[in-house]
Short mmCIF file of C-alpha atoms in Angstrom, two decimals:
data_model
loop_
_atom_site.label_atom_id
_atom_site.label_comp_id
_atom_site.label_asym_id
_atom_site.label_seq_id
_atom_site.Cartn_x
_atom_site.Cartn_y
_atom_site.Cartn_z
CA MET A 1 0.00 0.00 0.00
CA ARG A 2 1.20 3.50 -0.81
CA GLY A 3 3.12 5.27 1.93
CA ARG A 4 3.53 2.13 4.03
CA ARG A 5 6.87 1.67 5.82
CA ALA A 6 8.31 -1.06 7.95
CA GLY A 7 8.89 1.40 10.78
CA MET A 8 5.19 2.21 10.90
CA VAL A 9 4.38 -1.49 11.15
CA LEU A 10 6.54 -1.86 14.26
CA VAL A 11 4.84 1.12 15.89
CA LEU A 12 1.46 -0.39 15.11
CA LEU A 13 2.40 -3.70 16.69
CA VAL A 14 3.42 -1.96 19.90
CA ALA A 15 0.09 -0.10 19.86
CA VAL A 16 -1.84 -3.34 19.51
CA GLY A 17 -0.35 -4.68 22.71
CA ALA A 18 -1.19 -1.45 24.50
CA GLY A 19 -4.75 -1.60 23.21
CA GLY A 20 -5.67 -4.70 25.17
CA CYS A 21 -5.16 -7.59 22.70
CA ASP A 22 -1.64 -8.84 22.22
CA SER A 23 -0.24 -9.23 18.70
CA GLY A 24 1.68 -12.30 19.75
CA THR A 25 5.05 -10.84 20.68
CA GLY A 26 4.90 -11.98 24.33
CA ALA A 27 5.78 -15.41 25.68
CA GLY A 28 2.97 -17.93 25.55
CA THR A 29 0.67 -15.79 23.39
CA PRO A 30 -0.29 -16.52 19.77
CA ASP A 31 1.98 -14.89 17.22
CA LEU A 32 -0.20 -12.61 15.09
CA ARG A 33 2.59 -10.51 13.60
CA GLY A 34 2.15 -11.99 10.15
CA TYR A 35 -1.44 -10.79 10.04
CA TYR A 36 -0.57 -7.31 11.28
CA THR A 37 2.25 -6.81 8.80
CA GLN A 38 0.43 -8.08 5.69
CA GLN A 39 0.34 -5.96 2.57
CA LEU A 40 -3.03 -5.56 0.91
CA THR A 41 -3.06 -6.07 -2.85
CA TRP A 42 -5.64 -3.75 -4.33
CA ARG A 43 -6.96 -4.24 -7.84
CA THR A 44 -9.45 -2.27 -9.86
CA CYS A 45 -12.68 -4.26 -9.75
CA GLY A 46 -15.28 -1.64 -10.61
CA ALA A 47 -18.90 -2.73 -10.52
CA GLN A 48 -17.75 -6.31 -11.01
CA GLY A 49 -16.70 -6.36 -7.37
CA LEU A 50 -20.39 -6.32 -6.46
CA THR A 51 -22.64 -9.36 -6.33
CA ASP A 52 -25.21 -10.11 -9.03
CA SER A 53 -28.09 -9.09 -6.76
CA ALA A 54 -26.44 -5.75 -5.96
CA LEU A 55 -25.96 -5.04 -9.65
CA ARG A 56 -29.59 -5.85 -10.36
CA ASP A 57 -30.66 -3.43 -7.62
CA LEU A 58 -28.38 -0.69 -8.92
CA GLY A 59 -29.28 -1.14 -12.59
CA GLU A 60 -27.68 1.51 -14.78
CA ALA A 61 -26.10 3.18 -11.77
CA ALA A 62 -23.70 0.21 -11.62
CA ASN A 63 -21.93 1.67 -14.65
CA SER A 64 -21.24 5.03 -13.02
CA ALA A 65 -17.79 6.54 -13.03
CA THR A 66 -17.67 6.24 -9.26
CA LEU A 67 -18.15 2.50 -9.27
CA ALA A 68 -15.62 2.22 -12.08
CA ALA A 69 -13.03 3.47 -9.56
CA MET A 70 -13.87 0.79 -6.99
CA GLU A 71 -10.92 -1.33 -5.84
CA CYS A 72 -10.97 -4.76 -4.20
CA ALA A 73 -8.63 -6.73 -1.95
CA ARG A 74 -8.62 -9.63 0.51
CA LEU A 75 -7.62 -9.41 4.17
CA THR A 76 -6.16 -12.51 5.81
CA VAL A 77 -7.21 -13.13 9.43
CA PRO A 78 -6.98 -16.19 11.66
CA ARG A 79 -10.10 -18.30 11.96
CA ASP A 80 -9.34 -18.65 15.69
CA TYR A 81 -7.29 -15.89 17.27
CA ALA A 82 -6.31 -18.21 20.11
CA ARG A 83 -5.01 -20.83 17.64
CA PRO A 84 -3.78 -19.19 14.43
CA ALA A 85 -2.42 -22.52 13.21
CA ALA A 86 -6.03 -23.72 12.86
CA GLY A 87 -6.28 -21.87 9.54
CA ASP A 88 -7.03 -18.54 7.94
CA LEU A 89 -10.05 -16.69 6.61
CA LYS A 90 -10.01 -14.36 3.62
CA LEU A 91 -12.24 -11.33 4.15
CA ALA A 92 -13.45 -9.32 1.15
CA LEU A 93 -12.67 -5.60 1.06
CA SER A 94 -13.45 -2.70 -1.24
CA ARG A 95 -12.05 0.81 -1.39
CA PHE A 96 -13.14 4.14 -2.81
CA ARG A 97 -10.22 6.53 -2.57
CA ALA A 98 -10.73 10.00 -1.17
CA ARG A 99 -11.58 12.49 -3.86
CA SER A 100 -8.57 14.25 -5.30
CA GLY A 101 -8.00 17.74 -3.97
CA GLY A 102 -9.44 16.99 -0.56
CA ALA A 103 -7.58 17.00 2.76
CA ARG A 104 -7.32 13.22 3.22
CA ILE A 105 -7.49 12.14 6.88
CA GLY A 106 -7.10 8.41 6.38
CA SER A 107 -9.51 5.51 6.01
CA LEU A 108 -13.09 5.24 7.30
CA VAL A 109 -14.74 1.85 7.77
CA PRO A 110 -18.55 1.78 7.86
CA ASN A 111 -20.54 -1.20 9.10
CA PHE A 112 -24.13 -1.29 7.87
CA GLY A 113 -25.64 -3.52 10.51
CA GLY A 114 -27.64 -6.69 10.47
CA PRO A 115 -25.70 -8.73 11.27
CA GLY A 116 -25.93 -9.72 7.63
CA THR A 117 -25.77 -6.55 5.52
CA PRO A 118 -22.74 -6.96 3.24
CA GLY A 119 -20.46 -3.96 3.51
CA ILE A 120 -19.15 -4.11 -0.05
CA ASP A 121 -22.52 -4.14 -1.80
CA GLN A 122 -24.01 -1.53 0.53
CA LEU A 123 -21.10 0.87 0.21
CA GLY A 124 -21.25 0.51 -3.56
CA ALA A 125 -24.96 1.34 -3.50
CA GLU A 126 -24.56 4.42 -1.29
CA ILE A 127 -21.18 5.82 -2.24
CA ASP A 128 -22.61 8.59 -4.45
CA SER A 129 -25.43 9.51 -2.09
CA THR A 130 -25.07 8.77 1.60
CA PHE A 131 -21.29 9.03 1.70
CA ALA A 132 -20.58 11.71 -0.88
CA GLY A 133 -19.60 14.23 1.81
CA LEU A 134 -17.19 11.92 3.60
CA ARG A 135 -15.22 11.05 0.44
CA ALA A 136 -13.52 14.43 0.54
CA SER A 137 -11.65 13.36 3.66
CA PHE A 138 -11.49 9.57 3.72
CA ASP A 139 -10.75 6.50 1.72
CA LEU A 140 -14.02 4.63 2.31
CA ILE A 141 -13.50 0.92 3.02
CA GLY A 142 -16.18 -1.69 2.46
CA MET A 143 -15.80 -4.91 4.41
CA ASP A 144 -17.83 -8.09 4.48
CA PRO A 145 -17.21 -9.43 8.00
CA ARG A 146 -16.44 -13.11 8.52
CA GLY A 147 -19.34 -15.25 7.43
CA TRP A 148 -21.12 -12.45 5.51
CA GLY A 149 -21.47 -11.76 1.81
CA GLN A 150 -18.23 -12.47 -0.02
CA SER A 151 -16.29 -13.44 3.14
CA GLU A 152 -16.79 -17.21 3.40
CA PRO A 153 -20.57 -16.91 3.82
CA VAL A 154 -22.35 -19.01 6.40
CA THR A 155 -25.21 -21.10 5.04
CA CYS A 156 -27.70 -23.52 6.52
CA THR A 157 -29.47 -24.65 3.35
CA GLY A 158 -26.57 -24.71 0.91
CA SER A 159 -28.76 -23.49 -1.94
CA GLY A 160 -29.53 -20.24 -3.68
CA ASP A 161 -32.95 -20.38 -2.13
CA ALA A 162 -33.79 -18.74 1.18
CA ALA A 163 -36.75 -21.01 1.82
CA GLY A 164 -37.03 -22.11 5.39
CA ALA A 165 -34.79 -19.33 6.65
CA THR A 166 -36.18 -17.96 9.88
CA SER A 167 -34.60 -15.62 12.35
CA GLY A 168 -35.13 -12.36 14.14
CA THR A 169 -37.47 -10.93 16.69
CA GLY A 170 -40.76 -9.13 16.66
CA ALA A 171 -43.50 -9.40 14.08
CA GLY A 172 -41.47 -11.07 11.39
CA ALA A 173 -40.73 -14.05 13.58
CA SER A 174 -44.32 -14.69 14.48
CA ALA A 175 -45.21 -16.16 11.13
CA GLY A 176 -43.55 -19.40 12.18
CA LEU A 177 -46.43 -20.08 14.58
CA GLY A 178 -48.99 -20.55 11.85
CA ALA A 179 -51.59 -17.82 11.55
CA GLY A 180 -55.16 -18.77 12.21
CA ALA A 181 -54.32 -21.87 14.29
CA ALA A 182 -56.12 -20.48 17.32
CA ALA A 183 -57.45 -23.90 18.33
CA ASP A 184 -53.96 -25.36 18.50
CA ASP A 185 -52.21 -25.62 21.85
CA PRO A 186 -49.64 -22.78 22.27
CA LEU A 187 -47.03 -25.16 23.64
CA ALA A 188 -47.51 -27.52 20.70
CA GLN A 189 -47.05 -24.60 18.29
CA LEU A 190 -43.83 -23.52 19.96
CA GLN A 191 -42.55 -27.08 20.07
CA ARG A 192 -42.95 -27.18 16.29
CA VAL A 193 -41.07 -23.89 16.01
CA ALA A 194 -38.26 -25.28 18.17
CA ALA A 195 -38.12 -28.45 16.07
CA ASP A 196 -37.91 -26.36 12.90
CA ARG A 197 -35.11 -24.21 14.32
CA THR A 198 -33.28 -27.33 15.50
CA ALA A 199 -33.48 -28.92 12.07
CA ARG A 200 -32.12 -25.75 10.50
CA ALA A 201 -29.33 -25.64 13.07
CA ARG A 202 -28.30 -29.14 11.99
CA GLY A 203 -28.05 -27.86 8.43
CA CYS A 204 -25.87 -24.97 9.62
CA GLN A 205 -23.56 -27.39 11.40
CA VAL A 206 -23.24 -29.62 8.34
CA ARG A 207 -22.53 -26.78 5.91
CA SER A 208 -20.77 -24.15 8.04
CA GLY A 209 -19.90 -25.84 11.31
CA ALA A 210 -16.17 -25.10 11.11
CA LEU A 211 -16.84 -21.35 11.14
CA LEU A 212 -19.79 -21.06 13.55
CA PRO A 213 -17.69 -20.84 16.77
CA TYR A 214 -15.76 -17.87 15.35
CA VAL A 215 -18.37 -15.47 13.93
CA GLY A 216 -19.14 -13.60 17.16
CA THR A 217 -18.69 -9.87 17.55
CA VAL A 218 -15.54 -10.27 19.65
CA ASP A 219 -13.73 -11.98 16.76
CA SER A 220 -15.08 -9.54 14.17
CA ALA A 221 -13.81 -6.62 16.28
CA ARG A 222 -10.34 -8.16 16.24
CA ASP A 223 -10.60 -8.40 12.45
CA LEU A 224 -11.19 -4.64 12.40
CA ASP A 225 -7.87 -4.10 14.13
CA VAL A 226 -6.01 -6.30 11.66
CA LEU A 227 -7.69 -4.26 8.92
CA ARG A 228 -6.60 -0.99 10.55
CA ALA A 229 -3.00 -2.14 10.57
CA ALA A 230 -3.13 -3.47 7.01
CA LEU A 231 -4.51 -0.11 5.83
CA GLY A 232 -1.53 1.62 7.44
CA ASP A 233 -3.72 3.65 9.81
CA ARG A 234 -2.52 4.50 13.30
CA LYS A 235 -6.10 4.51 14.60
CA LEU A 236 -9.44 3.14 13.40
CA ASN A 237 -12.03 5.59 12.08
CA PHE A 238 -15.39 3.85 12.16
CA LEU A 239 -19.05 4.55 11.41
CA GLY A 240 -21.35 1.88 12.82
CA PHE A 241 -25.06 1.57 12.06
CA SER A 242 -27.36 -0.64 14.18
CA TYR A 243 -25.42 -3.88 14.80
CA GLY A 244 -22.40 -1.81 13.80
CA SER A 245 -22.84 0.03 17.12
CA ARG A 246 -22.22 -3.25 18.95
CA LEU A 247 -19.18 -3.98 16.78
CA GLY A 248 -17.75 -0.50 17.31
CA ALA A 249 -18.32 -0.59 21.07
CA VAL A 250 -16.60 -3.97 21.35
CA TYR A 251 -13.66 -2.64 19.35
CA ALA A 252 -13.40 0.36 21.69
CA HIS A 253 -13.42 -2.05 24.65
CA GLN A 254 -10.68 -4.23 23.17
CA PHE A 255 -8.52 -1.48 21.69
CA PRO A 256 -9.33 1.81 23.46
CA SER A 257 -6.04 3.48 22.60
CA LEU A 258 -6.52 2.70 18.90
CA VAL A 259 -9.94 4.33 18.50
CA GLY A 260 -9.86 7.27 16.12
CA ARG A 261 -13.10 9.04 15.28
CA MET A 262 -16.01 6.72 15.90
CA SER A 263 -19.69 7.44 15.40
CA LEU A 264 -22.38 4.91 16.32
CA ASP A 265 -25.95 5.37 15.09
CA GLY A 266 -28.91 3.19 16.11
CA ILE A 267 -27.44 1.97 19.38
CA ILE A 268 -27.88 -1.58 20.65
CA ASP A 269 -28.52 -1.74 24.40
CA PRO A 270 -25.73 -3.69 26.16
CA SER A 271 -27.71 -3.94 29.39
CA LEU A 272 -30.46 -6.22 28.00
CA ASP A 273 -30.29 -9.96 27.58
CA TYR A 274 -31.79 -11.74 24.56
CA ALA A 275 -35.33 -11.88 25.95
CA GLY A 276 -35.21 -8.31 27.24
CA THR A 277 -34.13 -7.11 23.82
CA ALA A 278 -37.02 -8.93 22.14
CA VAL A 279 -39.58 -7.33 24.48
CA SER A 280 -38.07 -3.87 24.01
CA LEU A 281 -38.43 -4.18 20.23
CA VAL A 282 -42.13 -5.01 20.54
CA GLN A 283 -42.61 -2.00 22.82
CA ALA A 284 -40.85 0.27 20.33
CA GLU A 285 -43.00 -0.97 17.45
CA GLU A 286 -46.13 -0.27 19.47
CA GLN A 287 -44.92 3.28 20.12
CA GLY A 288 -44.30 3.74 16.41
CA VAL A 289 -47.82 2.63 15.49
CA GLY A 290 -49.17 5.19 17.96
CA ASN A 291 -47.25 7.90 16.13
CA PHE A 292 -48.61 6.65 12.79
CA LEU A 293 -52.19 6.74 14.07
CA ALA A 294 -51.79 10.27 15.47
CA ASP A 295 -50.52 11.48 12.10
CA CYS A 296 -53.29 9.61 10.28
CA LEU A 297 -56.06 11.20 12.35
CA ARG A 298 -54.63 14.69 11.77
CA ARG A 299 -55.18 14.17 8.04
CA GLY A 300 -58.92 13.62 8.38
CA PRO A 301 -61.37 11.07 6.95
CA ALA A 302 -60.44 11.75 3.33
CA ASP A 303 -56.98 10.28 3.90
CA CYS A 304 -57.41 8.09 6.98
CA PRO A 305 -59.69 5.07 7.57
CA PHE A 306 -59.89 5.66 11.33
CA SER A 307 -62.03 8.04 13.37
CA GLY A 308 -62.35 9.41 16.88
CA ASP A 309 -59.41 9.97 19.17
CA GLN A 310 -56.16 8.02 19.12
CA GLY A 311 -57.45 5.41 21.56
CA GLU A 312 -60.51 4.75 19.41
CA ALA A 313 -58.36 4.54 16.27
CA ARG A 314 -56.10 2.05 18.00
CA GLY A 315 -59.17 -0.06 18.81
CA GLN A 316 -60.34 0.03 15.19
CA LEU A 317 -56.90 -1.10 14.01
CA GLN A 318 -56.92 -3.88 16.59
CA GLN A 319 -60.33 -5.05 15.40
CA ALA A 320 -59.10 -5.32 11.80
CA PHE A 321 -55.96 -7.15 12.96
CA ASP A 322 -57.89 -9.62 15.12
CA ALA A 323 -60.23 -10.46 12.25
CA VAL A 324 -57.33 -11.30 9.95
CA ALA A 325 -55.52 -13.24 12.68
CA ALA A 326 -58.61 -15.38 13.22
CA LYS A 327 -59.35 -15.86 9.53
CA PRO A 328 -56.62 -15.06 6.96
CA VAL A 329 -57.83 -13.39 3.76
CA GLU A 330 -56.86 -14.42 0.25
CA SER A 331 -56.09 -11.71 -2.28
CA THR A 332 -54.54 -11.22 -5.70
CA GLU A 333 -51.30 -10.32 -3.91
CA GLY A 334 -51.21 -13.37 -1.66
CA THR A 335 -52.58 -14.32 1.74
CA LEU A 336 -53.02 -11.64 4.37
CA ASP A 337 -52.51 -13.40 7.69
CA ARG A 338 -51.32 -12.30 11.10
CA GLY A 339 -47.62 -12.31 10.26
CA VAL A 340 -48.10 -10.39 6.98
CA PHE A 341 -50.30 -7.83 8.75
CA GLN A 342 -47.64 -7.37 11.43
CA SER A 343 -44.95 -7.00 8.77
CA ALA A 344 -46.94 -4.28 6.99
CA LEU A 345 -47.34 -2.37 10.25
CA SER A 346 -43.62 -2.75 10.96
CA ARG A 347 -42.85 -0.76 7.83
CA ALA A 348 -44.63 2.19 9.40
CA VAL A 349 -42.23 2.27 12.32
CA TRP A 350 -39.12 1.57 10.25
CA ASP A 351 -39.84 4.14 7.57
CA THR A 352 -42.25 7.05 7.90
CA GLY A 353 -42.00 7.44 4.13
CA SER A 354 -44.24 4.36 3.89
CA TRP A 355 -47.07 5.98 5.87
CA PRO A 356 -49.02 7.03 2.73
CA ASP A 357 -48.86 3.45 1.42
CA LEU A 358 -49.95 2.05 4.79
CA ARG A 359 -52.86 4.50 5.05
CA ALA A 360 -54.01 3.52 1.57
CA ALA A 361 -53.64 -0.20 2.26
CA LEU A 362 -55.56 -0.01 5.54
CA THR A 363 -58.26 2.06 3.83
CA ALA A 364 -58.62 -0.61 1.16
CA LEU A 365 -58.94 -3.32 3.80
CA ILE A 366 -61.31 -1.55 6.20
CA ARG A 367 -63.53 0.36 3.78
CA ASP A 368 -63.38 -1.80 0.64
CA GLN A 369 -62.62 -5.26 2.09
CA ASP A 370 -59.66 -5.45 -0.30
CA ALA A 371 -56.72 -7.21 1.38
CA GLY A 372 -54.41 -7.00 -1.64
CA PRO A 373 -52.57 -3.72 -0.93
CA LEU A 374 -51.85 -4.65 2.70
CA ALA A 375 -50.75 -8.18 1.70
CA LYS A 376 -48.35 -6.70 -0.83
CA LEU A 377 -47.03 -4.15 1.66
CA GLY A 378 -46.45 -6.92 4.20
CA GLY A 379 -44.47 -9.06 1.77
CA ALA A 380 -47.02 -11.82 1.17
CA THR A 381 -46.02 -14.53 -1.28
CA PRO A 382 -47.76 -13.79 -4.62
CA PRO A 383 -49.97 -16.49 -6.12
CA ALA A 384 -48.31 -19.12 -8.29
CA GLY A 385 -47.46 -17.95 -11.76
CA ALA A 386 -46.28 -14.48 -10.82
CA SER A 387 -42.82 -13.67 -12.15
CA SER A 388 -40.50 -10.74 -12.49
CA ALA A 389 -37.84 -9.89 -15.04
CA SER A 390 -34.25 -9.81 -13.86
CA TRP A 391 -31.17 -8.13 -15.20
CA VAL A 392 -28.03 -10.20 -14.93
CA ALA A 393 -24.50 -8.93 -15.46
CA PRO A 394 -21.18 -10.73 -14.95
CA ALA A 395 -20.17 -10.11 -11.35
CA VAL A 396 -19.28 -11.79 -8.09
CA ALA A 397 -21.66 -14.68 -7.49
CA ASP A 398 -24.35 -14.09 -4.92
CA PRO A 399 -23.79 -15.72 -1.53
CA PRO A 400 -26.23 -18.53 -0.66
CA GLY A 401 -29.79 -17.29 -0.54
CA ASP A 402 -30.05 -17.82 3.20
CA ASN A 403 -26.76 -16.11 4.09
CA ALA A 404 -28.29 -12.95 5.60
CA SER A 405 -30.63 -14.99 7.79
CA ALA A 406 -28.02 -17.62 8.61
CA ILE A 407 -25.31 -15.19 9.68
CA TYR A 408 -27.83 -13.19 11.70
CA THR A 409 -28.68 -16.31 13.69
CA ALA A 410 -25.05 -17.40 13.89
CA VAL A 411 -23.85 -14.08 15.32
CA GLU A 412 -26.78 -13.63 17.68
CA CYS A 413 -26.50 -17.17 19.03
CA ARG A 414 -22.73 -16.80 19.47
CA ASP A 415 -23.22 -13.46 21.24
CA THR A 416 -25.68 -14.72 23.87
CA ALA A 417 -25.66 -17.47 26.45
CA GLY A 418 -29.47 -17.46 26.43
CA ARG A 419 -31.12 -20.69 25.33
CA TYR A 420 -34.87 -20.98 25.81
CA SER A 421 -37.26 -23.94 25.79
CA PRO A 422 -40.83 -23.96 24.44
CA PRO A 423 -42.28 -23.87 27.99
CA GLN A 424 -40.15 -20.82 28.77
CA ALA A 425 -41.39 -19.16 25.57
CA VAL A 426 -44.98 -19.90 26.55
CA ALA A 427 -44.33 -18.34 29.96
CA ALA A 428 -43.04 -15.18 28.22
CA THR A 429 -46.23 -14.76 26.17
CA THR A 430 -47.89 -12.54 28.78
CA GLU A 431 -45.00 -10.10 28.77
CA PHE A 432 -45.00 -9.82 24.99
CA LEU A 433 -48.76 -9.30 24.86
CA ALA A 434 -48.51 -6.63 27.57
CA ALA A 435 -45.94 -4.84 25.40
CA SER A 436 -48.26 -4.84 22.37
CA SER A 437 -51.47 -6.62 21.36
CA LEU A 438 -50.47 -6.01 17.74
CA PHE A 439 -46.84 -7.10 17.73
CA GLY A 440 -46.81 -9.27 20.82
CA PRO A 441 -48.75 -12.26 19.41
CA GLY A 442 -46.21 -14.77 18.16
CA ALA A 443 -43.18 -12.71 19.18
CA GLU A 444 -42.36 -15.25 21.87
CA SER A 445 -41.26 -17.61 19.08
CA SER A 446 -38.17 -15.41 18.61
CA LEU A 447 -36.85 -16.79 21.91
CA LEU A 448 -36.44 -20.16 20.17
CA ASP A 449 -34.14 -18.93 17.40
CA CYS A 450 -31.13 -20.63 19.01
CA SER A 451 -32.88 -23.97 19.58
CA GLY A 452 -30.48 -26.79 18.83
CA TRP A 453 -27.70 -24.37 17.91
CA PRO A 454 -24.46 -26.38 17.73
CA VAL A 455 -22.24 -23.71 19.29
CA ARG A 456 -22.43 -22.41 22.83
CA GLY A 457 -22.76 -18.68 23.22
CA ASP A 458 -21.69 -16.19 25.84
CA ASP A 459 -22.38 -12.58 26.72
CA THR A 460 -18.77 -11.39 26.48
CA TRP A 461 -19.64 -8.58 24.07
CA ARG A 462 -21.85 -6.87 26.67
CA ASP A 463 -18.77 -5.64 28.55
CA VAL A 464 -18.14 -2.50 26.53
CA SER A 465 -16.27 -0.39 29.07
CA ALA A 466 -13.75 1.64 27.09
CA LYS A 467 -11.58 3.46 29.59
CA GLY A 468 -8.81 5.25 27.74
CA ALA A 469 -10.75 5.65 24.49
CA PRO A 470 -11.51 9.13 23.13
CA PRO A 471 -15.11 10.41 23.03
CA VAL A 472 -17.42 8.38 20.79
CA LEU A 473 -20.44 10.05 19.18
CA MET A 474 -23.63 8.06 19.86
CA VAL A 475 -26.84 8.86 17.99
CA GLY A 476 -30.32 7.69 18.96
CA THR A 477 -33.75 8.16 17.39
CA ARG A 478 -36.65 8.79 19.77
CA THR A 479 -38.89 6.20 18.09
CA ASP A 480 -36.59 3.51 16.74
CA PRO A 481 -38.16 0.05 16.26
CA ALA A 482 -34.90 -1.85 15.91
CA THR A 483 -32.66 -0.22 18.50
CA PRO A 484 -34.97 1.50 21.01
CA TYR A 485 -33.91 4.93 22.18
CA PRO A 486 -33.14 4.11 25.86
CA GLY A 487 -30.32 1.85 24.71
CA MET A 488 -28.27 4.84 23.57
CA ALA A 489 -27.95 6.30 27.06
CA ARG A 490 -27.13 2.88 28.49
CA MET A 491 -24.41 2.30 25.90
CA ALA A 492 -22.95 5.76 26.56
CA THR A 493 -22.84 5.02 30.28
CA ALA A 494 -21.46 1.50 29.83
CA THR A 495 -18.59 2.63 27.60
CA GLY A 496 -17.88 5.69 29.71
CA VAL A 497 -16.96 7.69 26.59
CA GLY A 498 -20.28 8.29 24.82
CA VAL A 499 -21.39 11.75 23.70
CA VAL A 500 -25.08 11.58 22.80
CA LEU A 501 -27.02 13.19 19.97
CA THR A 502 -30.80 12.74 19.69
CA TYR A 503 -32.98 12.70 16.60
CA ALA A 504 -36.55 13.56 17.57
CA GLY A 505 -38.13 11.66 14.68
CA GLN A 506 -39.07 8.08 13.92
CA GLY A 507 -37.25 5.30 12.06
CA HIS A 508 -34.00 3.39 12.16
CA ILE A 509 -30.56 4.98 11.62
CA ALA A 510 -30.84 8.75 11.93
CA TYR A 511 -27.91 9.34 9.56
CA ARG A 512 -30.22 8.36 6.70
CA LEU A 513 -33.28 10.17 8.09
CA SER A 514 -32.03 13.60 9.10
CA ASP A 515 -29.84 16.18 7.38
CA CYS A 516 -29.18 17.68 10.80
CA VAL A 517 -27.84 14.38 12.12
CA ARG A 518 -25.79 13.70 9.03
CA ARG A 519 -24.12 17.11 9.23
CA ALA A 520 -23.29 16.52 12.90
CA GLU A 521 -21.85 13.05 12.32
CA ASP A 522 -19.87 14.18 9.26
CA ALA A 523 -18.50 17.16 11.19
CA PHE A 524 -17.30 14.91 13.98
CA LEU A 525 -15.74 12.35 11.64
CA THR A 526 -13.97 14.93 9.49
CA SER A 527 -12.97 17.56 12.04
CA GLY A 528 -13.47 16.00 15.46
CA THR A 529 -16.11 18.57 16.38
CA LEU A 530 -18.69 17.10 18.77
CA PRO A 531 -22.23 18.46 19.14
CA LYS A 532 -23.02 20.34 22.34
CA PRO A 533 -24.36 18.22 25.20
CA GLY A 534 -28.11 17.71 24.95
CA THR A 535 -28.30 18.52 21.23
CA VAL A 536 -31.55 17.38 19.62
CA CYS A 537 -32.12 17.36 15.87
CA PRO A 538 -35.81 18.02 15.07
CA ALA A 539 -37.98 15.51 13.23
CA GLU A 540 -37.91 15.91 9.45
#
């Protein structure tokens, strides 16, 4: 890499030891010097460094001059940091150099969350929009963490088909219980869910078992430090969204003296266990629906199917939901059942831009008895015979179809010691229903995601104390369905170095929702300027 010198490498190795994780120079510790001194070989890959699915999504934009400048490389890391002799992993990287004429600071590594959102494809998709301002100061580095995307992807099915992939919490997970099966015993339903998850876990072990013990956040954070050294950077500059906030906080815990400018947006709460997190997500979704209903009523009967005050509107929505849950409705867009209804509502709390579509879909259901728009909005499977055209260009092959779901489960089950039985899930039903009568039904099935998982987990990541690290900017959205707002303050307290910025709106990842937030985060990353304590960006 340009500008790299052997003397710098030695300084970096000393810094690694000071940061809390030894590079292997001491007696009795693994020797990691070969990883820290590696030279990255960058090649121009252009749009062909993206997967087929990313190119299809981008369409003509994939031929832009910006993507033509995209470079690719592979980073070598140990599969097991405690036993480097056990073998290596090759992690996929991309790079967009800082724009010429700018005052280059160094490299900036974003993580887009999930776990399961490939960094290379996502950076390629957003380089001209979301990150245009940061390219004046940084080489932007895309990275697919171990087990994701192009970096030895974890799979449980081994096919290009995502059928049978189930993971996650909240409304999306509830579909596994079988909508409309009210007469069935709840324990029997959850036993079937556990059996399904266990069968899938066996597939994961068969196809990806050698990697599953090593995909946790603690290992991925160590990969970030190897990347920092290979890039020739003295400190890591990092922008973490959603799950990326967990990854960044763990890095700060492991390597506090090597943290550069770090901004975390959509903060995961380190104080909650697996079950507590699941309940908090249901509560946040309920809050978001309340905001949607308040906005709907303000628009009047011409644009809103509900009437009365907010409590009455909530009751009308509940009545429509209960009817569908008891008797799913067929439509030209597929079946509208409980899980699809919940999924459609979830869009309202994830993205306020979908509120017009949700209002129209609920109007069609309630006033016209047409379930099609809401089924489509909720992602129902279209009737047989429906097809869509696809554009295919030569590119990196897509990872297995279940990779996003599989790596989500693999990371979450590695990052928690929690393992729940069907009776325990049944016992949790009351708490989920108390959190929301819309999103609570079926959410208890999310507690069974790690059923039969072949690798034990632990809660090591939850220790995020970062004494000695510089201030880290932490951004929270008041109504965030995926990383509820209270988690930001708890993460700031737990690390001891958080400086908080609030977005008063609704949705997930304020950097994408608010110009005010984006300006504040960009200012911190490029100049080190932190917002004043208590700063709140208004809803947009």
